[in-house]
Amino acid sequence: MTALLERLLGRLPLGWLQLIHRPPRFAAALAGVAFANILVFMQLGFLGALIESIALPYRAMEADIVIAASDTNTLADSSPLPRQRMYEALAVPGVASATPLYYAKLDWKQPDGTIRTLDVFGVDPERPSLSPLRGNAALDTLKRADHALIDNRTRNAPPGLFAAIDAGQPYTFEAKNRTINIAGTIAIGGGFAADGYLVVSDQTFLRLFQQRAAGAPNYILVRTEAGVPPQRVVAALESVLPADDAAPRTLADTIARDQRFQTTQRPVGMVFGFGIVIGALVGGIIVYQVLSSDVADHIREYATLKAVGYDDSYFLGIIVEEAAILAAFGFVPGLLVALGLYTFVSAQTALPLTMTFARALALCTGTMAMCVLSGFVATRRLARADPAELF
Amino acid sequence: MEVSAEDSPVAVAGLEHWFGQGEARKQALFDVNLRLVRGTLTVLVGPSGSGKTTVLTLIGALRAIQKGSVHLLGRELARAHADELVRRRREIGFIFQAHNLHDSLTAEQNVRLGIEVHGAAATARGREAARHLLDHLGLATRVDYLPANLSGGQKQRVAVARALVGNPPVVLADEPTAALDREAGLHVVQLLKRLGTERGTTTLMVTHDPRILDLADRIVRMEDGRIVAEGSIQ
Ligand SMILES: Nc1ncnc2c1ncn2[C@@H]1O[C@H](COP(=O)(O)OP(=O)(O)OP(=O)(O)O)[C@@H](O)[C@H]1O
Ligand SMILES: [Mg+2]
């Protein structure tokens, strides 16, 4: 390693030699950088999972445009809107189809007494506008009262339950004083707000949630005619629908808006963002501590090098060398531990924590930048090394 | 004043220096004039506080010159920019009282720091030059030792090697033999004298060591910030 660095730098790798000369301090510094990396990776993982899990139910919608109540911020907080808007939308040029979608939350009480929260979609079984329902063998049974399909990615469900249901075993549970028959499964995936999804017919939905009116779905899913840009249809819909109760947006806009709201306006999203800042600060401070105490411990030696004729750029090079080594050697273990934790947390929580190359690269770059920045700050202490004081 | 770098690598004229600010301002040097002859060993003596170290730091470009002139190898140091002063130090080999070796570097690596400052070509032959010089100073078996495993005298010899490995035309030394035993101290001074004859290395050394005074080409005495007497031993 020393020889490699020597060839790379074209000089004695003084920074490296100084770092490895004190193994406990070096190890502590690396552990600190690794820890900061793990912290940031986990925050980014959760933030990514939040963003991804917000998108999951929308991606299940077969829609180019989603019309929601104009005060809607997230999937779950949409107020119902008049079904009249659906007919108005159908009259707009470029609209190929429009279907209502009902939404509510339901508690799924399990045999052991624990409760899972399910997001319930009520669909028109004749025109099921959710992609996981396409070609689903159990789709027809939705037409029967109190029958439902359940999300087989629902978090913390009894082990083996979904396989048994798919194998044809009947499963029922009680909710809202009714017995719900699970006729089959679909795959969507839970998020932070709900553990999973349940799909019922609009008739069953209205029986379950009796305070909900038949003529007031939460969403109207619009398909545009082939070749017509959804953006143009959105504009046409905006001019037709009353702005104070209905807001049409492309599906992509709808997803982006929900993600933006939950990551910036909701505590959960802000906590993750805050965690990233804390992680970066922890890493930066640890590296600064190590580098500045290194300078302080060697102040006479640095002064001697000044007398030898080394200029500031040389000292900067030494500190940056140390910073880069700490960044690189701290990042790798941090990444490995984070990968392990991602797998573990995904398995435990069914949240979509996945490491992306872009994220690893971004954090690697960020770690390097943070370390070098700390190094720059630490070199200010070098000003105290006065070669005239050496005699 | 016409200064020939060839005859006089160091020429000091009318040098004055003050320390402190305002009330505490105190003059340390008064009209110091000194020319060193190429290839000679000059010893600077005088009581404590007489200004010997101050003269060395000014000649060595370690302090900015306040008044007067110092020609180092024919070029003026007064009014030089701070970056320029740093570069000019590469023409000098400094031997300090304390060795100030890097505890994380071996003897050889410490010595290489003295040559790598001269650029890529010097760096390329740094290892060989360092080993050669350490060998010469009786440290052939110690080249890969860390300072922690060297005796005080050995460490000081490594510091001497670091000062000399770049073949500096001028060597400035402040009580360098304090930490050396009799034999090693004489050996270092003999090496400096030989470099003087062979390469024209010019040495200015502060010392009270009588053994070295015997070897000096010339002795300069300072008192209260002034040069008061000169004598050459021949
Ligand atoms: N950094 C400084 N700040 C203030 N005064 C200083 C400083 N360095 C030296 N002096 C003063 O300048 C004068 C000359 O000091 P200098 O160190 O040059 O003497 P010296 O001959 O080397 O003495 P010694 O034999 O004790 O090393 C002294 O009065 C000293 O107190
Ligand atoms: Mg002194």
XYZ file of C-alpha atoms in Angstrom, chain A residues 104-110 114-120 173-176 180 195 198 209:
22
model
C -60.632 3.929 2.534
C -58.655 2.370 5.388
C -59.660 -0.826 7.146
C -58.312 -2.674 10.184
C -57.503 -6.314 9.625
C -57.664 -8.016 12.975
C -55.604 -11.171 13.036
C -52.790 -7.768 16.361
C -54.123 -5.308 13.840
C -52.849 -4.595 10.336
C -53.977 -1.496 8.505
C -55.115 -2.090 4.959
C -55.723 0.475 2.244
C -58.952 -0.548 0.572
C -62.019 -12.094 8.670
C -64.401 -9.799 10.491
C -64.427 -6.073 9.868
C -67.124 -3.438 10.295
C -64.950 -10.555 4.473
C -49.357 -2.562 5.787
C -57.350 -4.894 -0.112
C -68.105 2.038 4.652
